[in-house]
Amino acid sequence: MSVRGIRGAITVDVNEEGPILQATVEMLTDIINANSIAPHDICSVFVTVTGDLDTTFPARAIRQMEGWELVPLMCALEVPVKGSLEKCIRLMVLVNTDKSQDEIEHIYLGGAQALRPDLTKA
């Protein structure tokens, strides 16, 4: 078994608690479903947000998901590169899995599809 990183990103339209929490759950749910993983398979989740999203911690949404109470979570600010994608939440989910690197499905939703068009499904 290996530890693999699963990437995800999503954008929100507004800097408000509800949309940020909802988008975080949507993205993580898609990652879970696409990769057939359960909370007990997770090593940790690293969450970043762009500096324009400061009304809540996205990890709050994950912590409230059933079975995710004990998963280690950490939030941080994304590097503020000029001209980079705004209002973006990113996840790095570290998971114990027998899947090979090329079997991992990364999830990019909304405006975040522009970050990795090579990994975005049509």
mmCIF file of N, CA and C in Angstrom:
data_model
loop_
_atom_site.group_PDB
_atom_site.id
_atom_site.type_symbol
_atom_site.label_atom_id
_atom_site.label_comp_id
_atom_site.label_asym_id
_atom_site.label_seq_id
_atom_site.Cartn_x
_atom_site.Cartn_y
_atom_site.Cartn_z
ATOM 1 N N MET A 1 0.844 -1.177 0.000
ATOM 2 C CA MET A 1 0.000 0.000 0.000
ATOM 3 C C MET A 1 0.888 1.239 0.000
ATOM 4 N N SER A 2 0.447 2.247 -0.721
ATOM 5 C CA SER A 2 1.187 3.508 -0.841
ATOM 6 C C SER A 2 0.348 4.661 -0.326
ATOM 7 N N VAL A 3 1.018 5.768 -0.042
ATOM 8 C CA VAL A 3 0.328 7.020 0.241
ATOM 9 C C VAL A 3 0.326 7.811 -1.061
ATOM 10 N N ARG A 4 -0.854 8.207 -1.498
ATOM 11 C CA ARG A 4 -0.998 8.979 -2.731
ATOM 12 C C ARG A 4 -1.655 10.312 -2.418
ATOM 13 N N GLY A 5 -1.310 11.312 -3.192
ATOM 14 C CA GLY A 5 -1.944 12.614 -3.078
ATOM 15 C C GLY A 5 -3.013 12.767 -4.131
ATOM 16 N N ILE A 6 -4.178 13.211 -3.700
ATOM 17 C CA ILE A 6 -5.277 13.480 -4.620
ATOM 18 C C ILE A 6 -5.549 14.979 -4.558
ATOM 19 N N ARG A 7 -5.464 15.626 -5.710
ATOM 20 C CA ARG A 7 -5.650 17.072 -5.778
ATOM 21 C C ARG A 7 -7.076 17.413 -6.166
ATOM 22 N N GLY A 8 -7.514 18.551 -5.660
ATOM 23 C CA GLY A 8 -8.816 19.074 -6.022
ATOM 24 C C GLY A 8 -8.806 20.579 -5.893
ATOM 25 N N ALA A 9 -9.640 21.234 -6.687
ATOM 26 C CA ALA A 9 -9.782 22.684 -6.594
ATOM 27 C C ALA A 9 -11.158 23.075 -7.106
ATOM 28 N N ILE A 10 -11.676 24.142 -6.529
ATOM 29 C CA ILE A 10 -12.984 24.666 -6.916
ATOM 30 C C ILE A 10 -12.981 26.162 -6.645
ATOM 31 N N THR A 11 -13.758 26.886 -7.412
ATOM 32 C CA THR A 11 -13.906 28.320 -7.177
ATOM 33 C C THR A 11 -15.306 28.599 -6.635
ATOM 34 N N VAL A 12 -15.416 29.728 -5.935
ATOM 35 C CA VAL A 12 -16.711 30.215 -5.469
ATOM 36 C C VAL A 12 -16.905 31.624 -6.023
ATOM 37 N N ASP A 13 -18.158 32.033 -6.101
ATOM 38 C CA ASP A 13 -18.461 33.351 -6.665
ATOM 39 C C ASP A 13 -18.329 34.480 -5.652
ATOM 40 N N VAL A 14 -18.543 34.139 -4.359
ATOM 41 C CA VAL A 14 -18.550 35.183 -3.330
ATOM 42 C C VAL A 14 -17.792 34.728 -2.089
ATOM 43 N N ASN A 15 -17.272 35.687 -1.355
ATOM 44 C CA ASN A 15 -16.558 35.432 -0.114
ATOM 45 C C ASN A 15 -17.561 35.380 1.038
ATOM 46 N N GLU A 16 -18.344 34.301 1.045
ATOM 47 C CA GLU A 16 -19.352 34.104 2.081
ATOM 48 C C GLU A 16 -19.246 32.688 2.631
ATOM 49 N N GLU A 17 -19.561 32.568 3.913
ATOM 50 C CA GLU A 17 -19.411 31.295 4.604
ATOM 51 C C GLU A 17 -20.147 30.149 3.908
ATOM 52 N N GLY A 18 -21.417 30.326 3.605
ATOM 53 C CA GLY A 18 -22.219 29.254 3.006
ATOM 54 C C GLY A 18 -21.629 28.701 1.722
ATOM 55 N N PRO A 19 -21.364 29.553 0.730
ATOM 56 C CA PRO A 19 -20.795 29.051 -0.521
ATOM 57 C C PRO A 19 -19.420 28.392 -0.354
ATOM 58 N N ILE A 20 -18.601 28.912 0.555
ATOM 59 C CA ILE A 20 -17.277 28.314 0.779
ATOM 60 C C ILE A 20 -17.416 26.913 1.366
ATOM 61 N N LEU A 21 -18.253 26.768 2.368
ATOM 62 C CA LEU A 21 -18.441 25.451 2.991
ATOM 63 C C LEU A 21 -19.091 24.472 2.021
ATOM 64 N N GLN A 22 -20.088 24.937 1.279
ATOM 65 C CA GLN A 22 -20.778 24.079 0.314
ATOM 66 C C GLN A 22 -19.819 23.609 -0.790
ATOM 67 N N ALA A 23 -19.001 24.512 -1.301
ATOM 68 C CA ALA A 23 -18.049 24.159 -2.368
ATOM 69 C C ALA A 23 -17.019 23.151 -1.865
ATOM 70 N N THR A 24 -16.585 23.306 -0.625
ATOM 71 C CA THR A 24 -15.609 22.379 -0.047
ATOM 72 C C THR A 24 -16.190 20.975 0.032
ATOM 73 N N VAL A 25 -17.419 20.859 0.501
ATOM 74 C CA VAL A 25 -18.077 19.545 0.588
ATOM 75 C C VAL A 25 -18.278 18.956 -0.801
ATOM 76 N N GLU A 26 -18.696 19.781 -1.756
ATOM 77 C CA GLU A 26 -18.899 19.299 -3.125
ATOM 78 C C GLU A 26 -17.607 18.707 -3.700
ATOM 79 N N MET A 27 -16.524 19.454 -3.542
ATOM 80 C CA MET A 27 -15.249 18.994 -4.088
ATOM 81 C C MET A 27 -14.775 17.719 -3.404
ATOM 82 N N LEU A 28 -14.819 17.667 -2.088
ATOM 83 C CA LEU A 28 -14.355 16.480 -1.376
ATOM 84 C C LEU A 28 -15.244 15.278 -1.674
ATOM 85 N N THR A 29 -16.540 15.481 -1.783
ATOM 86 C CA THR A 29 -17.449 14.388 -2.127
ATOM 87 C C THR A 29 -17.117 13.826 -3.502
ATOM 88 N N ASP A 30 -16.826 14.689 -4.453
ATOM 89 C CA ASP A 30 -16.434 14.226 -5.793
ATOM 90 C C ASP A 30 -15.117 13.449 -5.745
ATOM 91 N N ILE A 31 -14.165 13.904 -4.937
ATOM 92 C CA ILE A 31 -12.891 13.189 -4.788
ATOM 93 C C ILE A 31 -13.136 11.808 -4.189
ATOM 94 N N ILE A 32 -13.953 11.737 -3.141
ATOM 95 C CA ILE A 32 -14.277 10.463 -2.482
ATOM 96 C C ILE A 32 -14.914 9.494 -3.469
ATOM 97 N N ASN A 33 -15.916 9.969 -4.193
ATOM 98 C CA ASN A 33 -16.641 9.111 -5.126
ATOM 99 C C ASN A 33 -15.771 8.667 -6.300
ATOM 100 N N ALA A 34 -14.988 9.571 -6.850
ATOM 101 C CA ALA A 34 -14.155 9.249 -8.013
ATOM 102 C C ALA A 34 -13.052 8.258 -7.675
ATOM 103 N N ASN A 35 -12.604 8.260 -6.409
ATOM 104 C CA ASN A 35 -11.474 7.415 -6.026
ATOM 105 C C ASN A 35 -11.847 6.283 -5.077
ATOM 106 N N SER A 36 -13.140 6.150 -4.775
ATOM 107 C CA SER A 36 -13.640 5.072 -3.902
ATOM 108 C C SER A 36 -12.857 4.991 -2.597
ATOM 109 N N ILE A 37 -12.826 6.101 -1.878
ATOM 110 C CA ILE A 37 -12.097 6.131 -0.611
ATOM 111 C C ILE A 37 -13.050 6.408 0.549
ATOM 112 N N ALA A 38 -12.628 6.020 1.727
ATOM 113 C CA ALA A 38 -13.386 6.225 2.956
ATOM 114 C C ALA A 38 -12.521 7.018 3.929
ATOM 115 N N PRO A 39 -13.130 7.668 4.907
ATOM 116 C CA PRO A 39 -12.350 8.472 5.856
ATOM 117 C C PRO A 39 -11.212 7.702 6.527
ATOM 118 N N HIS A 40 -11.409 6.411 6.818
ATOM 119 C CA HIS A 40 -10.340 5.660 7.492
ATOM 120 C C HIS A 40 -9.134 5.409 6.578
ATOM 121 N N ASP A 41 -9.273 5.677 5.282
ATOM 122 C CA ASP A 41 -8.157 5.550 4.335
ATOM 123 C C ASP A 41 -7.298 6.818 4.293
ATOM 124 N N ILE A 42 -7.800 7.914 4.861
ATOM 125 C CA ILE A 42 -7.156 9.220 4.727
ATOM 126 C C ILE A 42 -6.060 9.414 5.765
ATOM 127 N N CYS A 43 -4.893 9.853 5.297
ATOM 128 C CA CYS A 43 -3.796 10.228 6.199
ATOM 129 C C CYS A 43 -4.041 11.632 6.733
ATOM 130 N N SER A 44 -4.324 12.567 5.816
ATOM 131 C CA SER A 44 -4.584 13.952 6.187
ATOM 132 C C SER A 44 -5.102 14.697 4.964
ATOM 133 N N VAL A 45 -5.643 15.894 5.241
ATOM 134 C CA VAL A 45 -6.121 16.764 4.176
ATOM 135 C C VAL A 45 -5.524 18.149 4.411
ATOM 136 N N PHE A 46 -4.881 18.679 3.383
ATOM 137 C CA PHE A 46 -4.317 20.025 3.425
ATOM 138 C C PHE A 46 -5.196 20.907 2.555
ATOM 139 N N VAL A 47 -5.709 21.985 3.119
ATOM 140 C CA VAL A 47 -6.630 22.888 2.438
ATOM 141 C C VAL A 47 -5.961 24.250 2.292
ATOM 142 N N THR A 48 -6.015 24.818 1.086
ATOM 143 C CA THR A 48 -5.573 26.201 0.918
ATOM 144 C C THR A 48 -6.699 27.010 0.312
ATOM 145 N N VAL A 49 -6.666 28.307 0.601
ATOM 146 C CA VAL A 49 -7.605 29.247 0.002
ATOM 147 C C VAL A 49 -6.819 30.458 -0.478
ATOM 148 N N THR A 50 -7.360 31.107 -1.473
ATOM 149 C CA THR A 50 -6.761 32.366 -1.901
ATOM 150 C C THR A 50 -7.110 33.430 -0.858
ATOM 151 N N GLY A 51 -6.311 34.480 -0.813
ATOM 152 C CA GLY A 51 -6.450 35.506 0.210
ATOM 153 C C GLY A 51 -7.778 36.236 0.208
ATOM 154 N N ASP A 52 -8.527 36.139 -0.886
ATOM 155 C CA ASP A 52 -9.823 36.815 -0.970
ATOM 156 C C ASP A 52 -10.961 35.993 -0.354
ATOM 157 N N LEU A 53 -10.649 34.822 0.198
ATOM 158 C CA LEU A 53 -11.652 34.002 0.892
ATOM 159 C C LEU A 53 -11.291 33.956 2.378
ATOM 160 N N ASP A 54 -11.891 34.863 3.137
ATOM 161 C CA ASP A 54 -11.504 34.987 4.539
ATOM 162 C C ASP A 54 -12.680 35.002 5.512
ATOM 163 N N THR A 55 -13.825 34.459 5.100
ATOM 164 C CA THR A 55 -14.988 34.487 5.998
ATOM 165 C C THR A 55 -15.153 33.210 6.815
ATOM 166 N N THR A 56 -14.448 32.138 6.458
ATOM 167 C CA THR A 56 -14.546 30.887 7.213
ATOM 168 C C THR A 56 -13.384 29.973 6.845
ATOM 169 N N PHE A 57 -13.199 28.955 7.664
ATOM 170 C CA PHE A 57 -12.218 27.910 7.386
ATOM 171 C C PHE A 57 -12.916 26.795 6.610
ATOM 172 N N PRO A 58 -12.487 26.468 5.394
ATOM 173 C CA PRO A 58 -13.113 25.375 4.661
ATOM 174 C C PRO A 58 -13.067 24.043 5.418
ATOM 175 N N ALA A 59 -12.068 23.849 6.255
ATOM 176 C CA ALA A 59 -11.965 22.601 7.019
ATOM 177 C C ALA A 59 -13.175 22.389 7.929
ATOM 178 N N ARG A 60 -13.868 23.457 8.303
ATOM 179 C CA ARG A 60 -15.089 23.313 9.112
ATOM 180 C C ARG A 60 -16.098 22.412 8.423
ATOM 181 N N ALA A 61 -16.224 22.557 7.112
ATOM 182 C CA ALA A 61 -17.180 21.744 6.360
ATOM 183 C C ALA A 61 -16.776 20.275 6.382
ATOM 184 N N ILE A 62 -15.490 20.006 6.248
ATOM 185 C CA ILE A 62 -14.999 18.625 6.253
ATOM 186 C C ILE A 62 -15.197 18.003 7.625
ATOM 187 N N ARG A 63 -14.902 18.754 8.659
ATOM 188 C CA ARG A 63 -15.030 18.268 10.030
ATOM 189 C C ARG A 63 -16.464 17.847 10.349
ATOM 190 N N GLN A 64 -17.447 18.451 9.701
ATOM 191 C CA GLN A 64 -18.853 18.150 9.952
ATOM 192 C C GLN A 64 -19.366 16.966 9.138
ATOM 193 N N MET A 65 -18.560 16.461 8.214
ATOM 194 C CA MET A 65 -18.977 15.304 7.419
ATOM 195 C C MET A 65 -18.887 14.040 8.273
ATOM 196 N N GLU A 66 -19.860 13.180 8.117
ATOM 197 C CA GLU A 66 -19.900 11.959 8.920
ATOM 198 C C GLU A 66 -18.655 11.105 8.680
ATOM 199 N N GLY A 67 -17.996 10.718 9.774
ATOM 200 C CA GLY A 67 -16.814 9.873 9.699
ATOM 201 C C GLY A 67 -15.503 10.629 9.566
ATOM 202 N N TRP A 68 -15.554 11.936 9.387
ATOM 203 C CA TRP A 68 -14.351 12.739 9.155
ATOM 204 C C TRP A 68 -13.874 13.464 10.401
ATOM 205 N N GLU A 69 -14.487 13.179 11.544
ATOM 206 C CA GLU A 69 -14.182 13.884 12.777
ATOM 207 C C GLU A 69 -12.721 13.746 13.216
ATOM 208 N N LEU A 70 -12.094 12.622 12.913
ATOM 209 C CA LEU A 70 -10.729 12.362 13.380
ATOM 210 C C LEU A 70 -9.653 12.544 12.308
ATOM 211 N N VAL A 71 -10.062 12.878 11.088
ATOM 212 C CA VAL A 71 -9.090 13.069 10.006
ATOM 213 C C VAL A 71 -8.314 14.360 10.254
ATOM 214 N N PRO A 72 -6.977 14.312 10.254
ATOM 215 C CA PRO A 72 -6.186 15.529 10.441
ATOM 216 C C PRO A 72 -6.380 16.506 9.273
ATOM 217 N N LEU A 73 -6.718 17.739 9.608
ATOM 218 C CA LEU A 73 -6.966 18.778 8.614
ATOM 219 C C LEU A 73 -6.104 19.994 8.916
ATOM 220 N N MET A 74 -5.677 20.692 7.871
ATOM 221 C CA MET A 74 -4.936 21.929 8.064
ATOM 222 C C MET A 74 -5.288 22.890 6.936
ATOM 223 N N CYS A 75 -5.535 24.145 7.299
ATOM 224 C CA CYS A 75 -5.820 25.209 6.328
ATOM 225 C C CYS A 75 -4.640 26.162 6.241
ATOM 226 N N ALA A 76 -4.452 26.729 5.065
ATOM 227 C CA ALA A 76 -3.393 27.721 4.855
ATOM 228 C C ALA A 76 -3.793 28.630 3.701
ATOM 229 N N LEU A 77 -3.082 29.749 3.587
ATOM 230 C CA LEU A 77 -3.287 30.650 2.461
ATOM 231 C C LEU A 77 -2.447 30.204 1.273
ATOM 232 N N GLU A 78 -3.035 30.294 0.100
ATOM 233 C CA GLU A 78 -2.341 30.001 -1.148
ATOM 234 C C GLU A 78 -1.303 31.106 -1.394
ATOM 235 N N VAL A 79 -0.228 30.806 -2.056
ATOM 236 C CA VAL A 79 0.787 31.805 -2.401
ATOM 237 C C VAL A 79 0.119 32.886 -3.266
ATOM 238 N N PRO A 80 0.251 34.162 -2.893
ATOM 239 C CA PRO A 80 -0.451 35.243 -3.594
ATOM 240 C C PRO A 80 0.264 35.693 -4.870
ATOM 241 N N VAL A 81 0.212 34.877 -5.888
ATOM 242 C CA VAL A 81 0.856 35.199 -7.161
ATOM 243 C C VAL A 81 -0.041 36.155 -7.947
ATOM 244 N N LYS A 82 0.529 37.250 -8.433
ATOM 245 C CA LYS A 82 -0.239 38.226 -9.212
ATOM 246 C C LYS A 82 -0.846 37.556 -10.437
ATOM 247 N N GLY A 83 -2.138 37.839 -10.653
ATOM 248 C CA GLY A 83 -2.823 37.298 -11.825
ATOM 249 C C GLY A 83 -3.306 35.874 -11.667
ATOM 250 N N SER A 84 -3.131 35.277 -10.504
ATOM 251 C CA SER A 84 -3.577 33.893 -10.320
ATOM 252 C C SER A 84 -5.087 33.821 -10.111
ATOM 253 N N LEU A 85 -5.616 32.633 -10.176
ATOM 254 C CA LEU A 85 -7.047 32.393 -10.043
ATOM 255 C C LEU A 85 -7.553 32.889 -8.692
ATOM 256 N N GLU A 86 -8.640 33.626 -8.708
ATOM 257 C CA GLU A 86 -9.219 34.194 -7.491
ATOM 258 C C GLU A 86 -10.316 33.300 -6.926
ATOM 259 N N LYS A 87 -10.626 33.512 -5.645
ATOM 260 C CA LYS A 87 -11.709 32.818 -4.941
ATOM 261 C C LYS A 87 -11.638 31.304 -5.156
ATOM 262 N N CYS A 88 -10.480 30.765 -4.875
ATOM 263 C CA CYS A 88 -10.223 29.344 -5.131
ATOM 264 C C CYS A 88 -9.892 28.597 -3.843
ATOM 265 N N ILE A 89 -10.500 27.433 -3.697
ATOM 266 C CA ILE A 89 -10.228 26.515 -2.594
ATOM 267 C C ILE A 89 -9.526 25.309 -3.204
ATOM 268 N N ARG A 90 -8.419 24.893 -2.597
ATOM 269 C CA ARG A 90 -7.677 23.739 -3.097
ATOM 270 C C ARG A 90 -7.531 22.704 -1.985
ATOM 271 N N LEU A 91 -7.545 21.435 -2.375
ATOM 272 C CA LEU A 91 -7.341 20.334 -1.440
ATOM 273 C C LEU A 91 -6.191 19.463 -1.905
ATOM 274 N N MET A 92 -5.427 18.954 -0.946
ATOM 275 C CA MET A 92 -4.479 17.872 -1.173
ATOM 276 C C MET A 92 -4.869 16.801 -0.165
ATOM 277 N N VAL A 93 -5.474 15.740 -0.669
ATOM 278 C CA VAL A 93 -5.937 14.645 0.175
ATOM 279 C C VAL A 93 -4.883 13.545 0.094
ATOM 280 N N LEU A 94 -4.271 13.227 1.233
ATOM 281 C CA LEU A 94 -3.277 12.153 1.286
ATOM 282 C C LEU A 94 -3.980 10.896 1.750
ATOM 283 N N VAL A 95 -3.913 9.856 0.925
ATOM 284 C CA VAL A 95 -4.705 8.653 1.150
ATOM 285 C C VAL A 95 -3.840 7.395 1.062
ATOM 286 N N ASN A 96 -4.121 6.425 1.928
ATOM 287 C CA ASN A 96 -3.508 5.101 1.830
ATOM 288 C C ASN A 96 -4.300 4.313 0.791
ATOM 289 N N THR A 97 -3.616 3.818 -0.227
ATOM 290 C CA THR A 97 -4.325 3.150 -1.311
ATOM 291 C C THR A 97 -3.429 2.154 -2.033
ATOM 292 N N ASP A 98 -4.054 1.196 -2.673
ATOM 293 C CA ASP A 98 -3.337 0.263 -3.539
ATOM 294 C C ASP A 98 -3.334 0.749 -4.985
ATOM 295 N N LYS A 99 -4.006 1.868 -5.254
ATOM 296 C CA LYS A 99 -4.055 2.408 -6.613
ATOM 297 C C LYS A 99 -2.692 2.960 -7.017
ATOM 298 N N SER A 100 -2.393 2.829 -8.296
ATOM 299 C CA SER A 100 -1.171 3.437 -8.823
ATOM 300 C C SER A 100 -1.430 4.922 -9.066
ATOM 301 N N GLN A 101 -0.365 5.675 -9.255
ATOM 302 C CA GLN A 101 -0.495 7.121 -9.451
ATOM 303 C C GLN A 101 -1.411 7.444 -10.630
ATOM 304 N N ASP A 102 -1.316 6.664 -11.702
ATOM 305 C CA ASP A 102 -2.138 6.969 -12.881
ATOM 306 C C ASP A 102 -3.600 6.550 -12.725
ATOM 307 N N GLU A 103 -3.935 5.849 -11.653
ATOM 308 C CA GLU A 103 -5.327 5.494 -11.378
ATOM 309 C C GLU A 103 -6.041 6.535 -10.511
ATOM 310 N N ILE A 104 -5.300 7.449 -9.943
ATOM 311 C CA ILE A 104 -5.878 8.482 -9.088
ATOM 312 C C ILE A 104 -6.623 9.500 -9.953
ATOM 313 N N GLU A 105 -7.821 9.877 -9.513
ATOM 314 C CA GLU A 105 -8.612 10.880 -10.233
ATOM 315 C C GLU A 105 -8.633 12.177 -9.438
ATOM 316 N N HIS A 106 -8.037 13.208 -10.010
ATOM 317 C CA HIS A 106 -8.013 14.535 -9.415
ATOM 318 C C HIS A 106 -9.259 15.287 -9.883
ATOM 319 N N ILE A 107 -9.764 16.177 -9.044
ATOM 320 C CA ILE A 107 -11.036 16.842 -9.323
ATOM 321 C C ILE A 107 -10.843 18.360 -9.378
ATOM 322 N N TYR A 108 -11.198 18.951 -10.514
ATOM 323 C CA TYR A 108 -11.143 20.394 -10.695
ATOM 324 C C TYR A 108 -12.510 20.863 -11.163
ATOM 325 N N LEU A 109 -13.139 21.726 -10.374
ATOM 326 C CA LEU A 109 -14.513 22.157 -10.632
ATOM 327 C C LEU A 109 -14.600 23.664 -10.820
ATOM 328 N N GLY A 110 -15.643 24.097 -11.526
ATOM 329 C CA GLY A 110 -15.866 25.528 -11.738
ATOM 330 C C GLY A 110 -14.694 26.166 -12.462
ATOM 331 N N GLY A 111 -14.366 27.381 -12.050
ATOM 332 C CA GLY A 111 -13.260 28.104 -12.670
ATOM 333 C C GLY A 111 -11.917 27.449 -12.461
ATOM 334 N N ALA A 112 -11.824 26.539 -11.482
ATOM 335 C CA ALA A 112 -10.558 25.850 -11.200
ATOM 336 C C ALA A 112 -10.186 24.849 -12.284
ATOM 337 N N GLN A 113 -11.095 24.550 -13.189
ATOM 338 C CA GLN A 113 -10.753 23.662 -14.306
ATOM 339 C C GLN A 113 -9.609 24.243 -15.128
ATOM 340 N N ALA A 114 -9.469 25.555 -15.115
ATOM 341 C CA ALA A 114 -8.395 26.218 -15.859
ATOM 342 C C ALA A 114 -7.019 25.897 -15.286
ATOM 343 N N LEU A 115 -6.964 25.474 -14.017
ATOM 344 C CA LEU A 115 -5.672 25.162 -13.394
ATOM 345 C C LEU A 115 -5.020 23.920 -13.999
ATOM 346 N N ARG A 116 -5.830 22.921 -14.302
ATOM 347 C CA ARG A 116 -5.308 21.665 -14.852
ATOM 348 C C ARG A 116 -6.258 21.110 -15.909
ATOM 349 N N PRO A 117 -6.320 21.773 -17.064
ATOM 350 C CA PRO A 117 -7.226 21.290 -18.116
ATOM 351 C C PRO A 117 -6.873 19.865 -18.559
ATOM 352 N N ASP A 118 -5.632 19.470 -18.362
ATOM 353 C CA ASP A 118 -5.218 18.109 -18.733
ATOM 354 C C ASP A 118 -5.847 17.046 -17.825
ATOM 355 N N LEU A 119 -6.301 17.442 -16.640
ATOM 356 C CA LEU A 119 -6.914 16.493 -15.712
ATOM 357 C C LEU A 119 -8.421 16.677 -15.592
ATOM 358 N N THR A 120 -8.975 17.654 -16.284
ATOM 359 C CA THR A 120 -10.392 17.947 -16.198
ATOM 360 C C THR A 120 -11.157 17.129 -17.229
ATOM 361 N N LYS A 121 -12.189 16.452 -16.737
ATOM 362 C CA LYS A 121 -13.015 15.655 -17.648
ATOM 363 C C LYS A 121 -14.051 16.559 -18.316
ATOM 364 N N ALA A 122 -14.286 16.285 -19.586
ATOM 365 C CA ALA A 122 -15.274 17.090 -20.342
ATOM 366 C C ALA A 122 -16.679 16.791 -19.889
#
